[in-house]
PDB file of C-alpha atoms in Angstrom:
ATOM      1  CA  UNK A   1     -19.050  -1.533 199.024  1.00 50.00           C
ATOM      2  CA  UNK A   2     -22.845  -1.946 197.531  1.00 60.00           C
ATOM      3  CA  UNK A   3     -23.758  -4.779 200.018  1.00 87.00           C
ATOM      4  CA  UNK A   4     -23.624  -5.165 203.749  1.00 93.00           C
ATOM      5  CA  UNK A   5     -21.168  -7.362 204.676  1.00 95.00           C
ATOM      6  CA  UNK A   6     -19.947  -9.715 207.205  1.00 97.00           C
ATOM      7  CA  UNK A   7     -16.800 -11.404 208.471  1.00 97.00           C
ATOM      8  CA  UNK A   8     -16.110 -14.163 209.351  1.00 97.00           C
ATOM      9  CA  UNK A   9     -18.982 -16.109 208.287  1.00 96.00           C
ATOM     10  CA  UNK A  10     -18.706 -18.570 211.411  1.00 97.00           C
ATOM     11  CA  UNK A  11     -16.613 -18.338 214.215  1.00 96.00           C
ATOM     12  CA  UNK A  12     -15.951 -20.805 217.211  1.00 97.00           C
ATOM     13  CA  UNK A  13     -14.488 -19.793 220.697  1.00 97.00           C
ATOM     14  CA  UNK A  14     -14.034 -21.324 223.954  1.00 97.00           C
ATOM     15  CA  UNK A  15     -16.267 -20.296 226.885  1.00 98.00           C
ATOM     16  CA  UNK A  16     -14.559 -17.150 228.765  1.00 97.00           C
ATOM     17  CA  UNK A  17     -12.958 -15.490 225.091  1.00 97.00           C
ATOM     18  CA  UNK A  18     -13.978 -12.415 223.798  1.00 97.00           C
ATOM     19  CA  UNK A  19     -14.641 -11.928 220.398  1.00 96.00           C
ATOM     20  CA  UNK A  20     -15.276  -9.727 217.818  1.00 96.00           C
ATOM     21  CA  UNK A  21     -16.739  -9.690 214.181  1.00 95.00           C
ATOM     22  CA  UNK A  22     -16.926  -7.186 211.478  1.00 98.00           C
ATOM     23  CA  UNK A  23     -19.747  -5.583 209.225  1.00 97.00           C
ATOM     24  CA  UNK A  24     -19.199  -3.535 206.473  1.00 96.00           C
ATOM     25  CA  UNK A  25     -21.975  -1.191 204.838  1.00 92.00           C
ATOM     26  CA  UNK A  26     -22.032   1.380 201.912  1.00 88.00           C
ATOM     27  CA  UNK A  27     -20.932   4.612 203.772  1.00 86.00           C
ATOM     28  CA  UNK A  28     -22.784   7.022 201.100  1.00 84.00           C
ATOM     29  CA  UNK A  29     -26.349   8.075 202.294  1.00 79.00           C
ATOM     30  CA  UNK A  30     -26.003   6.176 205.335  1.00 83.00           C
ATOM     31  CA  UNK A  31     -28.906   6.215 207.445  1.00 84.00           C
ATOM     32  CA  UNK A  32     -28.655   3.839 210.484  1.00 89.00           C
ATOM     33  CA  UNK A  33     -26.984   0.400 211.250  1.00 93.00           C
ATOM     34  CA  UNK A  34     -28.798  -2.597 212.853  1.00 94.00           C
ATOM     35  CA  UNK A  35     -27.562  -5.298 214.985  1.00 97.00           C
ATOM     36  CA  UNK A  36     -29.834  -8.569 215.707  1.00 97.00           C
ATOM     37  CA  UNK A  37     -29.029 -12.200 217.553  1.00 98.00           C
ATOM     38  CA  UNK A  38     -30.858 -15.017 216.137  1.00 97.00           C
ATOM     39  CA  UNK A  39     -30.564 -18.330 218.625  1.00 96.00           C
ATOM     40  CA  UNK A  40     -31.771 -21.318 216.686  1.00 93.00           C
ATOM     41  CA  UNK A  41     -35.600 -22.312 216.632  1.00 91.00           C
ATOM     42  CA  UNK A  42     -36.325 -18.862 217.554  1.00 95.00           C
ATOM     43  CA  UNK A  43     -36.965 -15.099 216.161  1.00 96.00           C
ATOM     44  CA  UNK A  44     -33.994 -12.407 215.305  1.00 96.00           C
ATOM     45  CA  UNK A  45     -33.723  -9.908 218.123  1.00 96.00           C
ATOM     46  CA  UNK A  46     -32.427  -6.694 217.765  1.00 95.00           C
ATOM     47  CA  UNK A  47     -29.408  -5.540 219.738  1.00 96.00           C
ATOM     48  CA  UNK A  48     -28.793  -2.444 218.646  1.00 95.00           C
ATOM     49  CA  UNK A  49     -29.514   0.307 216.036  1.00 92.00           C
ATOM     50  CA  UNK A  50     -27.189   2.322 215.654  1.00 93.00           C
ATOM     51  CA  UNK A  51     -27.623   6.142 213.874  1.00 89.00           C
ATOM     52  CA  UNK A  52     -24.381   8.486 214.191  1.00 89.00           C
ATOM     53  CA  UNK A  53     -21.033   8.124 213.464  1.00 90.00           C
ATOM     54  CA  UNK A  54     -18.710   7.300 216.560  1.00 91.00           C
ATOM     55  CA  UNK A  55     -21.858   5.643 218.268  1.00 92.00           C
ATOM     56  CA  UNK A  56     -20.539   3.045 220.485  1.00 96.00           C
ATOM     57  CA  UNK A  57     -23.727   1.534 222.700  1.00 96.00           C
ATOM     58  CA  UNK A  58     -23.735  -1.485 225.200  1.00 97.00           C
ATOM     59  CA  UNK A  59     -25.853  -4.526 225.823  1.00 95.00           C
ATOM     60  CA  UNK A  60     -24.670  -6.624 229.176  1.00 96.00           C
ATOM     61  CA  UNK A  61     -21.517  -7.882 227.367  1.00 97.00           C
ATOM     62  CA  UNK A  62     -22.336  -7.172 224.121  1.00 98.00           C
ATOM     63  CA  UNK A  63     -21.249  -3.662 222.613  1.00 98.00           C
ATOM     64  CA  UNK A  64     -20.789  -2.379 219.228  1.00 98.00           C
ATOM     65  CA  UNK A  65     -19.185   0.669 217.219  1.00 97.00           C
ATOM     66  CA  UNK A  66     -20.180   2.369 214.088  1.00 97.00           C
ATOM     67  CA  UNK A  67     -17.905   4.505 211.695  1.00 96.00           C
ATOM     68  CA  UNK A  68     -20.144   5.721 209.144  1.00 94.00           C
ATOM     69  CA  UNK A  69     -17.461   7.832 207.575  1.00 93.00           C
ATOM     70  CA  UNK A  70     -15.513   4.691 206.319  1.00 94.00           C
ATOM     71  CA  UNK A  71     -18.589   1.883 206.570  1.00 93.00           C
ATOM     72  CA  UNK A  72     -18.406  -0.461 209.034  1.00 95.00           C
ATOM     73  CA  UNK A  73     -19.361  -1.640 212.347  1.00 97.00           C
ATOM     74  CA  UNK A  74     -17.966  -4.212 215.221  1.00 98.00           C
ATOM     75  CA  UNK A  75     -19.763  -6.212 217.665  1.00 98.00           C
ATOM     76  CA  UNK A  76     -17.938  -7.117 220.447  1.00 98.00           C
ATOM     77  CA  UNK A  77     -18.528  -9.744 222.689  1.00 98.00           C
ATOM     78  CA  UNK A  78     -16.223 -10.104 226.341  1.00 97.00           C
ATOM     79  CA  UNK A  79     -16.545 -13.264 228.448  1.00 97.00           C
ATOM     80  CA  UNK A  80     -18.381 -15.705 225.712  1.00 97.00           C
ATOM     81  CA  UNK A  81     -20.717 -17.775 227.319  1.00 97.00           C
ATOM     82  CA  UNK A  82     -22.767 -20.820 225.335  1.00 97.00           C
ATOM     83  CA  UNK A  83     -25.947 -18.510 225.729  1.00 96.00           C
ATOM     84  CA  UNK A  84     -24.582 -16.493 223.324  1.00 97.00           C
ATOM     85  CA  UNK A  85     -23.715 -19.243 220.689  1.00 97.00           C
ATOM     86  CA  UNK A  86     -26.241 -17.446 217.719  1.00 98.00           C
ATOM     87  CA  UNK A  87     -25.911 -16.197 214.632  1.00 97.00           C
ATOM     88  CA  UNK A  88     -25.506 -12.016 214.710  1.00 98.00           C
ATOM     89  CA  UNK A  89     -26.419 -10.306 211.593  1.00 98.00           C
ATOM     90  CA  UNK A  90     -26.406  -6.775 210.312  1.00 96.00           C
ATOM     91  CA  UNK A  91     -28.167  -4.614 208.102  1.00 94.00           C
ATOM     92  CA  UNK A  92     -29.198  -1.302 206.502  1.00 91.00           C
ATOM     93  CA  UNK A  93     -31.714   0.478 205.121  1.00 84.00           C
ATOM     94  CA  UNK A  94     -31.453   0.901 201.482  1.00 68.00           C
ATOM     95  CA  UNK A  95     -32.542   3.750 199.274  1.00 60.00           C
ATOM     96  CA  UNK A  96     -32.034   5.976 202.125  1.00 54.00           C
ATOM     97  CA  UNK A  97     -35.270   5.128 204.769  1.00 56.00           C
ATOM     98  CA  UNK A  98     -35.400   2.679 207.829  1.00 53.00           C
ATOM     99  CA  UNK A  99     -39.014   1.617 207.677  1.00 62.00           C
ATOM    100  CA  UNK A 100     -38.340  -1.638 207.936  1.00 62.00           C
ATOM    101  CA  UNK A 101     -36.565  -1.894 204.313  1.00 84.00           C
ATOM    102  CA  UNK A 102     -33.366  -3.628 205.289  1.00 90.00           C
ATOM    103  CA  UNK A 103     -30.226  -5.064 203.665  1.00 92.00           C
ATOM    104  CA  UNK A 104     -28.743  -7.886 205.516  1.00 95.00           C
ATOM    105  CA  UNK A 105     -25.597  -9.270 205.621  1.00 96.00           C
ATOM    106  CA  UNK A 106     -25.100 -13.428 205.351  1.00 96.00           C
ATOM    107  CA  UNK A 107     -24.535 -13.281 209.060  1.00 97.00           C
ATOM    108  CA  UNK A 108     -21.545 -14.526 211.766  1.00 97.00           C
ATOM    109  CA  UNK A 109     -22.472 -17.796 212.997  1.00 97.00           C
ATOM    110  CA  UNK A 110     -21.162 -17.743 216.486  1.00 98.00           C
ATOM    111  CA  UNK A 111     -20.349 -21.185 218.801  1.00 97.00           C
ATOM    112  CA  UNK A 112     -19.373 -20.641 222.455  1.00 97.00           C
ATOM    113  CA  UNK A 113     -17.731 -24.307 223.814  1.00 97.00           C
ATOM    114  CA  UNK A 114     -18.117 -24.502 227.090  1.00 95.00           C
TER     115      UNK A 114
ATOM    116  CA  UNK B   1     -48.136  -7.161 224.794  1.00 56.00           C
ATOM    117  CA  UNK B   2     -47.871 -10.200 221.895  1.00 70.00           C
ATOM    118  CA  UNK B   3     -45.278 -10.540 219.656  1.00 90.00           C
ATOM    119  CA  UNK B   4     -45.200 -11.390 216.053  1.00 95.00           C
ATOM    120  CA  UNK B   5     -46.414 -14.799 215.690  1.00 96.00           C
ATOM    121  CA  UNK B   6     -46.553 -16.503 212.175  1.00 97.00           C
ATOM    122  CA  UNK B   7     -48.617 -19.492 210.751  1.00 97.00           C
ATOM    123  CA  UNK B   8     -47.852 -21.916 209.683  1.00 97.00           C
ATOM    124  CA  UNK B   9     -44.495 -23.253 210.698  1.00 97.00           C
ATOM    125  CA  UNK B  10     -43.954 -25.804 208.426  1.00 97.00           C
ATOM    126  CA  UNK B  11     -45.488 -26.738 205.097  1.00 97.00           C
ATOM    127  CA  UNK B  12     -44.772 -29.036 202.399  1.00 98.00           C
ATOM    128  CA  UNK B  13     -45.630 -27.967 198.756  1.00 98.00           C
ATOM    129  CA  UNK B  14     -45.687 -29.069 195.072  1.00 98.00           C
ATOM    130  CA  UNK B  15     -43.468 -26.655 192.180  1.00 98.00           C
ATOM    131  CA  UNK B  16     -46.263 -24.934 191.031  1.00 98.00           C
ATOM    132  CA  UNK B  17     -49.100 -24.571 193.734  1.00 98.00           C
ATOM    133  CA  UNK B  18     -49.433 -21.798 195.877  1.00 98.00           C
ATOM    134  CA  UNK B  19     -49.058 -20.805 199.044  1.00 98.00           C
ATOM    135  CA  UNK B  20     -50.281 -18.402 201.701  1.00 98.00           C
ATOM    136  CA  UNK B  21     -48.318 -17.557 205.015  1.00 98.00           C
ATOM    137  CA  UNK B  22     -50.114 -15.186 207.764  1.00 98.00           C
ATOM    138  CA  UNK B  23     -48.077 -12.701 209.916  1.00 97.00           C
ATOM    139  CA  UNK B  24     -49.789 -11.109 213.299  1.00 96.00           C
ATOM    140  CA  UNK B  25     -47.836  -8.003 214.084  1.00 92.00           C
ATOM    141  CA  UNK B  26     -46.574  -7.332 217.396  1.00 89.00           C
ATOM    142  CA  UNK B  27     -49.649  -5.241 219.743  1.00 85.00           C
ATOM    143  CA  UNK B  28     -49.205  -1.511 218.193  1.00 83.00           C
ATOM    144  CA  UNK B  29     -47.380  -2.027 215.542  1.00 87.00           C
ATOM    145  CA  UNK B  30     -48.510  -0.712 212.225  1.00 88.00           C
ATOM    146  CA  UNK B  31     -46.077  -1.672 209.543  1.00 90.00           C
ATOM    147  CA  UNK B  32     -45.095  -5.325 208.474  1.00 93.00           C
ATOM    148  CA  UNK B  33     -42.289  -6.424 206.214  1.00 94.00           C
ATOM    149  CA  UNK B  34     -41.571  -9.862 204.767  1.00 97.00           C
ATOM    150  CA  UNK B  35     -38.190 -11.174 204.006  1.00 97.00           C
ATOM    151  CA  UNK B  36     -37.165 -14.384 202.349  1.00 98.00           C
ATOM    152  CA  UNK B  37     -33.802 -16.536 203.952  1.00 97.00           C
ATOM    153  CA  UNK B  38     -32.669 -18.705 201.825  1.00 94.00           C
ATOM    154  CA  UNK B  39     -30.062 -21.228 203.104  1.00 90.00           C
ATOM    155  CA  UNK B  40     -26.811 -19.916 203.516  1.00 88.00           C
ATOM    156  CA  UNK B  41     -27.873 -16.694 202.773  1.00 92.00           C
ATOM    157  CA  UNK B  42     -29.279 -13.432 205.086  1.00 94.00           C
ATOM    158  CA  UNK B  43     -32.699 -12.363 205.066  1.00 96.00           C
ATOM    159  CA  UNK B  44     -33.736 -10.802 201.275  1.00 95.00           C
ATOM    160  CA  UNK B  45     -36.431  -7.574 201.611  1.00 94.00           C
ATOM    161  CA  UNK B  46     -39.811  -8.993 200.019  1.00 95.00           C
ATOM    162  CA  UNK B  47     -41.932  -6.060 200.760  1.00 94.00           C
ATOM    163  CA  UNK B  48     -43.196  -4.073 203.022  1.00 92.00           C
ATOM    164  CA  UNK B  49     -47.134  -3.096 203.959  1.00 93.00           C
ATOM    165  CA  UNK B  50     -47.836   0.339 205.752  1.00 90.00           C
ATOM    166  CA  UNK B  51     -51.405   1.329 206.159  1.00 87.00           C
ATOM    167  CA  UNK B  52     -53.216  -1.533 204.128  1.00 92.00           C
ATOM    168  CA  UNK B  53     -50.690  -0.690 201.056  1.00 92.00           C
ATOM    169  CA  UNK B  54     -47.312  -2.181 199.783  1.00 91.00           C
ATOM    170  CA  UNK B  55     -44.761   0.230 200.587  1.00 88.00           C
ATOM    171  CA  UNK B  56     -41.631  -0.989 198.850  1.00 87.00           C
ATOM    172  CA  UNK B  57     -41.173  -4.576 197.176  1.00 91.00           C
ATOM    173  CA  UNK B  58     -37.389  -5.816 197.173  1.00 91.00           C
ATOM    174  CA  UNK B  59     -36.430  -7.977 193.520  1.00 92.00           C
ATOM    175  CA  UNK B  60     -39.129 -10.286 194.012  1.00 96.00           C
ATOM    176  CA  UNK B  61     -41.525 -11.402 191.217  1.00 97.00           C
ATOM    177  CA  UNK B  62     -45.132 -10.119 190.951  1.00 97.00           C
ATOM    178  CA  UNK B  63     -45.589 -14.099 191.422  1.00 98.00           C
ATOM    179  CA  UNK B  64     -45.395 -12.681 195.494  1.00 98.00           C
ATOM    180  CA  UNK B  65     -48.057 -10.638 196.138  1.00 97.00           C
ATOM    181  CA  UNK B  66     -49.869  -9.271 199.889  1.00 96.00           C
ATOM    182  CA  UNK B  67     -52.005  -8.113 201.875  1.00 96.00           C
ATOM    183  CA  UNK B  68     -52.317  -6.134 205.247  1.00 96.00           C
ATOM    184  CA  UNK B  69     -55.348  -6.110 207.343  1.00 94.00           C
ATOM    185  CA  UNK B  70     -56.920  -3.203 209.511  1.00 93.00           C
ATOM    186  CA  UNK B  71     -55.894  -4.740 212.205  1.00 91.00           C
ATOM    187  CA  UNK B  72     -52.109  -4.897 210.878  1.00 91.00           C
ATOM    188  CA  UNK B  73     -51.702  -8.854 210.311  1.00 94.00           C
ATOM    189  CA  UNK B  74     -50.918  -9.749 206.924  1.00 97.00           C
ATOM    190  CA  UNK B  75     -50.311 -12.266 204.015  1.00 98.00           C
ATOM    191  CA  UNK B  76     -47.953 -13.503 201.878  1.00 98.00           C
ATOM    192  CA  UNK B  77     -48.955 -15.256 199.006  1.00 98.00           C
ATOM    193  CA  UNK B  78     -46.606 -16.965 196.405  1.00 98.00           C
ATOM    194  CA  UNK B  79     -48.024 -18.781 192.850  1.00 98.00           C
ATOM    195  CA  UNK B  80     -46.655 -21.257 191.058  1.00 98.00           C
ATOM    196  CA  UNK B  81     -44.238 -21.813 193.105  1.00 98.00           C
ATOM    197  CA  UNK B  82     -40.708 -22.751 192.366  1.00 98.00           C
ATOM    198  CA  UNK B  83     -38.074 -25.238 193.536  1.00 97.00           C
ATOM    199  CA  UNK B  84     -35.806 -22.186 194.308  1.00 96.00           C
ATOM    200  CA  UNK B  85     -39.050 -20.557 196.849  1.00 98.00           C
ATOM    201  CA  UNK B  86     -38.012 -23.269 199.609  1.00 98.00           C
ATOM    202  CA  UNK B  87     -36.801 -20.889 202.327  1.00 98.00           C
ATOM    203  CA  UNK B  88     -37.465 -19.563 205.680  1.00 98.00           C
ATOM    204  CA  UNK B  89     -39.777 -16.632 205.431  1.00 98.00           C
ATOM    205  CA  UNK B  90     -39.936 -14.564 208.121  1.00 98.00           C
ATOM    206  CA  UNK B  91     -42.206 -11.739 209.066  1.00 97.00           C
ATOM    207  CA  UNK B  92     -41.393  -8.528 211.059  1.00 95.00           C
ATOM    208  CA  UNK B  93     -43.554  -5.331 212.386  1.00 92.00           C
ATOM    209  CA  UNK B  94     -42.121  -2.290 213.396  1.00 88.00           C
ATOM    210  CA  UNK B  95     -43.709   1.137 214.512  1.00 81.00           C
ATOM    211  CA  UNK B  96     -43.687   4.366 212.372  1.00 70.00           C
ATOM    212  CA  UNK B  97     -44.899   6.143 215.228  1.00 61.00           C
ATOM    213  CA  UNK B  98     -43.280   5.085 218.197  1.00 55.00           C
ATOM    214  CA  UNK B  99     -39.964   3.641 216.501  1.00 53.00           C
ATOM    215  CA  UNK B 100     -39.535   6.582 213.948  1.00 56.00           C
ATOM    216  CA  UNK B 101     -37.706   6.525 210.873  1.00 53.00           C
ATOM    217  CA  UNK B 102     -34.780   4.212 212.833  1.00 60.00           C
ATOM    218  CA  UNK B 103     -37.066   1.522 214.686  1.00 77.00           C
ATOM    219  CA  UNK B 104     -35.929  -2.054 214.970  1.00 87.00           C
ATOM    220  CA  UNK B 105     -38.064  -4.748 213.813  1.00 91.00           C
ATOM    221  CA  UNK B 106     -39.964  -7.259 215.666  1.00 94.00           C
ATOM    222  CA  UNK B 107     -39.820 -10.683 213.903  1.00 96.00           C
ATOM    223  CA  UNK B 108     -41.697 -13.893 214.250  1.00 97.00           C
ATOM    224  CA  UNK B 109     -40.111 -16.984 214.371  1.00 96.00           C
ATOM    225  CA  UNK B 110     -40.835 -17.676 210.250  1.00 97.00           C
ATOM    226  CA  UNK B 111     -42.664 -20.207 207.954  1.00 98.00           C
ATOM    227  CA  UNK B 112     -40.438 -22.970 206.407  1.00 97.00           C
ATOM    228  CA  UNK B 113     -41.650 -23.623 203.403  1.00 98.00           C
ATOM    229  CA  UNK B 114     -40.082 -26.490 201.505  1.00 98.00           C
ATOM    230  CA  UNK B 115     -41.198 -26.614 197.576  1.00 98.00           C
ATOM    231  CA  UNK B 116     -40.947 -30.345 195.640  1.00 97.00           C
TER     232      UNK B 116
END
């Protein structure tokens, strides 16, 4: 994989479903794996950032695993609510530094009907 | 503590003007990147600005060019602009210091600029 990747590109679930998406990432000279939520008419946020292999972290009801050794991460997402109807992208540094140099994926657009 | 605001929102411009967009970093913040969202498509890595210089440039024409203040804000500034230049820009500052080599960024809410 040379780009960071996401799956599905939009997704629609009913309020109360959990849900899960998928990014993918090059696994060679990984460095660290961001999450952010971007609600409409507003700024990305950033969920997570995620550094070593087998990191699993938690937001609330948001959490999210990283397996650097074969290049992707989920976000998971238990008891959807409409708040969190967003769109969640990923990304990566490239060329091996995090200073702000990253490679996003196209992003899950997420709906939550209530 | 502020966070990243940008200026302007919204602006309207002819294929071959130019444009400038302003970024104010977030309160401590000493690095600012720019990335380009096109529709459709995630945000693309412009450049970055660290300590008054450009720090990396993503596969942008020389055509986009900046700037970064002593006080961290900064420009973007496209020339004769293009049809394919209408996109969201957005503008994010992160910390070398406090956020290390793994900080998140710290976005604004972007510039939609819309090329005729």
């Amino acid at each position: 994989i040379l780009n960071v990747e996401q799956s599905p590109q939009s997704l629609h679930v009913q309020e109360g479903d959990s849900t899960n998406f998928t990014c993918s990432f090059p696994s060679s000279n990984f460095y660290a794996l961001h999450w952010y939520r971007w609600e409409t008419a507003k700024s990305p946020e950033a969920l997570f950032v995620m550094t070593l292999n087998g990191d699993e972290k938690k937001k609330g009801r948001i959490s999210a695993t990283l397996n650097t050794k074969e290049g992707y991460s989920y976000l998971y997402i238990k008891g959807s609510q409409p708040e969190d109807s967003a769109t969640y992208l990923c990304a990566s540094p490239a060329g091996g530094t995090s200073y702000g140099k990253l490679t996003f994926g196209q992003g899950t657009i997420l709906t939550v009907h209530p | 503590e502020t966070g990243v605001t940008q200026s302007p929102t919204h602006l309207i411009k002819t294929r071959g003007q130019q444009v400038t967009l302003r970024c104010s970093s977030q309160s401590g913040h000493n690095t600012v990147s720019w990335y380009q969202q096109a529709l459709g498509q995630g945000p693309q890595f412009i450049f970055q600005y660290y300590r008054e210089e450009e720090n990396g440039r993503g596969n942008f024409p020389p055509r986009f060019s900046g700037l970064q203040f002593p006080n961290y804000s900064s420009e973007l500034n496209v020339n004769a602009l293009e049809l394919d230049d209408s996109a969201l820009y957005l503008c994010a500052s992160s910390s070398r210091v406090t956020g290390g080599v793994s900080g998140e960024l710290f976005f604004g809410e972007g510039s939609r600029l819309t090329v005729l």
